[in-house]
Coordinates of C-alpha atoms in Angstrom, one line a residue:
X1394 CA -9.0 -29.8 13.3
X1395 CA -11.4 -27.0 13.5
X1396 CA -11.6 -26.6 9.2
X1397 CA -14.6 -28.8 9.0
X1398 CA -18.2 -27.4 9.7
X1399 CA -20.5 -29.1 12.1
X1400 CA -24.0 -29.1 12.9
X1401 CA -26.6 -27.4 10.1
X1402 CA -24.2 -27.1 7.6
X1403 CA -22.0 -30.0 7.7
X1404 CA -19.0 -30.0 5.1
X1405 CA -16.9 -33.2 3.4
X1406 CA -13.2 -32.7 3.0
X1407 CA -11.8 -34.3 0.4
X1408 CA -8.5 -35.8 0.3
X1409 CA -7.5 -33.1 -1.5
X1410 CA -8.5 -30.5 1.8
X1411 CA -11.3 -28.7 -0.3
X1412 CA -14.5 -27.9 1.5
X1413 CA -18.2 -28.4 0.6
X1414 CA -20.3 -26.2 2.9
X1415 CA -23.1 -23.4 2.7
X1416 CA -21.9 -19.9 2.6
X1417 CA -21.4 -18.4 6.5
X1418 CA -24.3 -17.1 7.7
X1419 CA -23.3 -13.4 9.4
X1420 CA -23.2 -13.7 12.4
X1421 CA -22.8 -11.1 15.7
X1422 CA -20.0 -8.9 14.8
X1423 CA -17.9 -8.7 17.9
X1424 CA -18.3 -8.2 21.2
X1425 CA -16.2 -6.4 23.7
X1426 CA -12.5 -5.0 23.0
X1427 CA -11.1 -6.6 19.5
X1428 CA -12.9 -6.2 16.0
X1429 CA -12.6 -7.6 12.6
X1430 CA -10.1 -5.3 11.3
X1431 CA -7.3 -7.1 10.2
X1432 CA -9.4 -10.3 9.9
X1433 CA -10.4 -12.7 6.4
X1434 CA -12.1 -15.2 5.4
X1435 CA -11.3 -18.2 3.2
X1436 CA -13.3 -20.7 1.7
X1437 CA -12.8 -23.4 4.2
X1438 CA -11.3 -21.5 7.0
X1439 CA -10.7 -18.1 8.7
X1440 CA -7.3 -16.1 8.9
X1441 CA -5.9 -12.3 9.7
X1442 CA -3.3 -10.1 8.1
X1443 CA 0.0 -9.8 10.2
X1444 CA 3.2 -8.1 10.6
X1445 CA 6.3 -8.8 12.6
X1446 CA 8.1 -6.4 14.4
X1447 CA 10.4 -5.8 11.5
X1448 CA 7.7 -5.1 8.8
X1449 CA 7.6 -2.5 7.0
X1450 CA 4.6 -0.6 5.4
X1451 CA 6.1 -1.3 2.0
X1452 CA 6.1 -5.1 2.6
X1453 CA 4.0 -7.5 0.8
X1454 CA 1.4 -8.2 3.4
X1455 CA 1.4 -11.3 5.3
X1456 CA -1.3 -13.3 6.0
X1457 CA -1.7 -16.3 8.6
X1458 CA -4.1 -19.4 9.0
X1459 CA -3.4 -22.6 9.8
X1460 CA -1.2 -25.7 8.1
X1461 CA -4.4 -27.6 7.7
X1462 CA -6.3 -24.9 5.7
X1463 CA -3.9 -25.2 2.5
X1464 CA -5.7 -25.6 -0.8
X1465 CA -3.5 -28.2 -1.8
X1466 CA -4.2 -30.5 1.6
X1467 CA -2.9 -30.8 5.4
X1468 CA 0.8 -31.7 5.1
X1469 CA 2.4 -34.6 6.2
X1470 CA 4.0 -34.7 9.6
X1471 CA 7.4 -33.8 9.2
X1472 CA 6.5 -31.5 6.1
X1473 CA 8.0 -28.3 5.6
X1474 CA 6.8 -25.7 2.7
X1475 CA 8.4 -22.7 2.1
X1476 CA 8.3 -20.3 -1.0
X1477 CA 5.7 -22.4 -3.1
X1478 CA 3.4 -20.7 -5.9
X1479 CA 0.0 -19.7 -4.9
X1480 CA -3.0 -17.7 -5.9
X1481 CA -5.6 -18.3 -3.1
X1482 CA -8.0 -15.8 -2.7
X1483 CA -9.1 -13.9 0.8
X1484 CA -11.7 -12.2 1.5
X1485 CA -11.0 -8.6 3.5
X1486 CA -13.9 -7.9 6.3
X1487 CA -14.8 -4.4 7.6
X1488 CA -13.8 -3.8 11.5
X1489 CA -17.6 -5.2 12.4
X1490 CA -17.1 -8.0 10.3
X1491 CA -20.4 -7.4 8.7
X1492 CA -19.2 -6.8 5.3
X1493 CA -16.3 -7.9 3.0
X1494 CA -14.3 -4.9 1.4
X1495 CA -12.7 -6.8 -1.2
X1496 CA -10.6 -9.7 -2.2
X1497 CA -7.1 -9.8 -1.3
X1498 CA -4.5 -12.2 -3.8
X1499 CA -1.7 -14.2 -2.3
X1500 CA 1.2 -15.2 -4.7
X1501 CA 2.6 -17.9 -2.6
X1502 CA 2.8 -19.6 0.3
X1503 CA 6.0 -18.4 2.2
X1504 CA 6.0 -20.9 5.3
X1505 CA 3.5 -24.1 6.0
X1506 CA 3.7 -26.5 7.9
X1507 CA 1.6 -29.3 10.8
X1508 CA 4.7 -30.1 12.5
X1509 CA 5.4 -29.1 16.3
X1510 CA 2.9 -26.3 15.1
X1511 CA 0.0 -25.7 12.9
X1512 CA 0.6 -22.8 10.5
X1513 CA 0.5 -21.3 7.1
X1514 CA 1.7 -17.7 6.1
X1515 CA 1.1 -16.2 2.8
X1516 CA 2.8 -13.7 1.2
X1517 CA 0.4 -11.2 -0.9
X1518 CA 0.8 -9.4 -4.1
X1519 CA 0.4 -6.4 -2.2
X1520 CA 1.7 -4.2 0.5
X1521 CA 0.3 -3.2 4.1
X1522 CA 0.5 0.4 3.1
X1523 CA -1.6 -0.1 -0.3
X1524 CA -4.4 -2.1 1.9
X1525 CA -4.6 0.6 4.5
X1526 CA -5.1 2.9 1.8
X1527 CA -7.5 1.3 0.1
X1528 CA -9.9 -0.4 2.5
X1529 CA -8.4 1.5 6.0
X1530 CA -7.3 -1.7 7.1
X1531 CA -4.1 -2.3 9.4
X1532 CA -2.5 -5.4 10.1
X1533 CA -2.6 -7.2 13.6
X1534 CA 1.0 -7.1 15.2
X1535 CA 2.4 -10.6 16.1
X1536 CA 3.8 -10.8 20.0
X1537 CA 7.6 -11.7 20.5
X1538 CA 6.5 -12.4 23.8
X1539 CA 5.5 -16.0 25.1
X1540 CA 1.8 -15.7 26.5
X1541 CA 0.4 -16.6 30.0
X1542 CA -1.8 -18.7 31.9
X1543 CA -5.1 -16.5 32.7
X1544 CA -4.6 -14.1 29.7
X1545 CA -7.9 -13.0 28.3
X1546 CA -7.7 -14.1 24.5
X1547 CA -10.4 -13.1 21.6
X1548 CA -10.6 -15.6 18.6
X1549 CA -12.4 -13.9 16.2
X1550 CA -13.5 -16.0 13.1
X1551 CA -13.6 -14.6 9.5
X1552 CA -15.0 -17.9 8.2
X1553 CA -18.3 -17.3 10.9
X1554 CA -17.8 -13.8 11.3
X1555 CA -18.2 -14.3 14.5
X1556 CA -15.7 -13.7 17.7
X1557 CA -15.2 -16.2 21.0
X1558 CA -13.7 -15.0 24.1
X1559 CA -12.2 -16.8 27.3
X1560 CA -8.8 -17.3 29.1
X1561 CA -5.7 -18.9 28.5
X1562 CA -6.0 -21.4 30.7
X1563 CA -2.9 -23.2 30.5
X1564 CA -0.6 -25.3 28.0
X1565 CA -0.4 -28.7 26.8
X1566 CA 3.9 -30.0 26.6
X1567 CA 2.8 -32.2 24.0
X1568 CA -0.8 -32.2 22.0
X1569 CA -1.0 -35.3 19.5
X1570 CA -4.5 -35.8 17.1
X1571 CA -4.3 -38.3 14.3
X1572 CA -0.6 -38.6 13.3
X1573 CA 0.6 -35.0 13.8
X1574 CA 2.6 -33.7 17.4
X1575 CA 2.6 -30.3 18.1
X1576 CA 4.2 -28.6 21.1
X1577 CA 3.5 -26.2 24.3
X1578 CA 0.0 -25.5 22.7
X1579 CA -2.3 -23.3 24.2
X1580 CA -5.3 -24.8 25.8
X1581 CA -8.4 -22.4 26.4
X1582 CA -11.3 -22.1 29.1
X1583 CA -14.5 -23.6 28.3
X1584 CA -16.3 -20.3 27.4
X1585 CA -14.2 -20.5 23.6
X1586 CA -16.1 -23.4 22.2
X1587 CA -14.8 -22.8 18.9
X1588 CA -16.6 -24.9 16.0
X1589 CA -15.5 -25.8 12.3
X1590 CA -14.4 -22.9 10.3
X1591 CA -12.7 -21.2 12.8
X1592 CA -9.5 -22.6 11.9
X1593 CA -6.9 -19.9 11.4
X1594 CA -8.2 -17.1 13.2
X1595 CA -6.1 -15.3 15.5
X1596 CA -5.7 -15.7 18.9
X1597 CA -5.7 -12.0 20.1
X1598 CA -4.2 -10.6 23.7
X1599 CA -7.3 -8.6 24.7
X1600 CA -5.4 -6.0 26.5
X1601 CA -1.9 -5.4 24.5
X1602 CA -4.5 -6.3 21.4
X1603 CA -1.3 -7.9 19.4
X1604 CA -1.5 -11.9 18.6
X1605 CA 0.1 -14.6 20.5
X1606 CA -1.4 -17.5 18.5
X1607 CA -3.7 -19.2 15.8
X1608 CA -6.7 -21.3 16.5
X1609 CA -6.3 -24.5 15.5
X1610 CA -8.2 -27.7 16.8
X1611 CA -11.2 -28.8 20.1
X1612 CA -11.8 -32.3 21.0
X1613 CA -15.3 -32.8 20.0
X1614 CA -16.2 -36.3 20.8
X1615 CA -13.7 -37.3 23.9
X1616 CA -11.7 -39.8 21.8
X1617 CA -7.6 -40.5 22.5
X1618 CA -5.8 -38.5 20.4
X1619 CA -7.7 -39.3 17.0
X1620 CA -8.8 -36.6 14.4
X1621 CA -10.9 -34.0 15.7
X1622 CA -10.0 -35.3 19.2
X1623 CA -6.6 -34.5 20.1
X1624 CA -4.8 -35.2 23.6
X1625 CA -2.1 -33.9 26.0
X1626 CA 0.4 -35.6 26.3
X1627 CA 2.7 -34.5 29.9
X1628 CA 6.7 -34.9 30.3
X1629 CA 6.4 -38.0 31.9
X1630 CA 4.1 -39.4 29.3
X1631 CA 0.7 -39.1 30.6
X1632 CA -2.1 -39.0 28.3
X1633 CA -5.0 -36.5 29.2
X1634 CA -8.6 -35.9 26.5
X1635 CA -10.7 -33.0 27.8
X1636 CA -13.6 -33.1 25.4
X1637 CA -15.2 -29.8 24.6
X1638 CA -11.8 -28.1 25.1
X1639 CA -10.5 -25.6 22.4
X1640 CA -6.2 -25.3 21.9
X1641 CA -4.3 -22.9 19.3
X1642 CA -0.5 -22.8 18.7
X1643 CA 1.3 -19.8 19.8
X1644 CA 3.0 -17.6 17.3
X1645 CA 6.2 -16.0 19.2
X1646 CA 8.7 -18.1 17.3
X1647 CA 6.8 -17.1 14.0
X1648 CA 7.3 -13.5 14.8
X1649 CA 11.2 -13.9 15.9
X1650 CA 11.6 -15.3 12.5
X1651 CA 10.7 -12.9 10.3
X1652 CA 13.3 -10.3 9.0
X1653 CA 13.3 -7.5 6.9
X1654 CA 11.5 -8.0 4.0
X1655 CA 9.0 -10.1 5.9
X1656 CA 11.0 -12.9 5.0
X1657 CA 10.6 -16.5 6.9
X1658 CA 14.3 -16.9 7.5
X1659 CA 14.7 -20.3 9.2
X1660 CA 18.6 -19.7 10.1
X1661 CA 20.4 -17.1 12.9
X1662 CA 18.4 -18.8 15.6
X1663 CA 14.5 -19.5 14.2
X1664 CA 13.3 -22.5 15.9
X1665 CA 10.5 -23.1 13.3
X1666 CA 10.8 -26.6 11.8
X1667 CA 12.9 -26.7 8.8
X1668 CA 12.7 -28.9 5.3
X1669 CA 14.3 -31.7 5.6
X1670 CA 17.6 -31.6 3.4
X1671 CA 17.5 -33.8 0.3

């Protein structure tokens, strides 16, 4: 998982998924074709505000970061959470990610979960309208469309205010680390050497500039499918570790299941992993 900082400012997680670290330095705003806007940070990971393609500017605003970044700890495998009470705090960046513009409130989590995916959306006490209003910001747009091999991707980091770029450059059937499975993940070219921190962010189509996944994990130290060091796993059952390599989960099935409303809505066809029933 990509929550935990390395190098200089190392961080403990605590079973409860907080974070001890040093504040982010800032960093390089971005480079090239996609900027902050739309981007935030949290306290132990990064994230964006997003809208499906049945939004509306009235909404309550979305935002979306990984399962592993949730204040109360990474859920089980096999966990579900949807509508659960929260108050976590995000910090808004300008579009050079230089400076935060203020502190956006969520008032619970609407979807979470580490299972065949690694996501968490919030739902906010306020709308997309209201934020673009106040700060000029406007959400990224999530892609219906599954992405492909040899698309160039941005991953820009609200944690590190900082943005990687590479290619697509293929997709792992099966991606196991530690006891979770997740499925047809994203696998990236060397050049996005994403580091702790950058869990969360956005994985942005360069050239349509909407978002086809979220960052979520590396290999760091070429172990088999342990934490920090996940593996592929083929069809047939082959295990494969490329140490150094980035992945993300992609975000189509996310977008075809939010309705009007921006409601998660896990019936008429959503292929998100439900609760289990009681």
């Amino acid at each position: 998982m990509t929550r935990r900082l390395l190098g200089a400012a190392l961080a403990a997680v605590t079973a409860g998924g907080g974070l001890l670290a040093a504040a982010p330095a800032h960093a390089s705003a971005t480079k090239g074709e996609v900027d902050f806007t739309g981007i935030v940070a949290l306290s132990n990971c990064s994230g964006s505000i997003v809208r499906g393609p049945l939004s509306r500017d009235t909404d309550a605003a979305l935002v979306m970061t990984n399962g592993h970044c949730l204040e109360t700890g990474m859920p089980k495998a096999g966990e579900v959470i949807v509508d659960r009470p929260s108050g976590r705090t995000f910090d808004l960046l300008d579009r050079t990610g230089r400076n935060v513009l203020g502190k956006l409130r969520a008032t619970r989590i609407e979807y979470a979960t580490m299972t065949d995916t690694d996501v968490t959306v919030y739902r906010l006490n306020t709308t997309y309208r209201t934020i673009r209003q106040r700060y000029g910001v406007s959400a990224l747009k999530l892609s219906l469309a599954r992405p492909h091999a040899g698309t160039r991707i941005a991953i820009p980091s609200g944690y590190w205010r900082r943005t990687w770029t590479c290619k697509i450059d293929g997709f792992a059937y099966r991606m196991k680390e530690a006891g979770w499975t997740w499925k047809d993940s994203i696998r990236y070219t060397p050049e996005c050497d994403i580091i702790g921190g950058t869990s969360g962010s956005p994985i942005v189509d360069t050239r349509s500039k909407r978002v086809v996944g979220v960052n979520n994990t590396g290999n760091t130290d070429g172990e088999r499918c342990t934490l920090n060091n996940p593996c592929e796993v083929d069809r047939n059952g082959k295990v494969t570790v490329r140490r150094g390599i980035g992945y993300g989960q992609q975000t189509y099935l996310l977008a075809r299941c939010l309705t009007r409303g921006n409601d998660v809505r896990l019936d008429r066809g959503c292929k998100l992993p439900r609760p289990a029933r009681r």
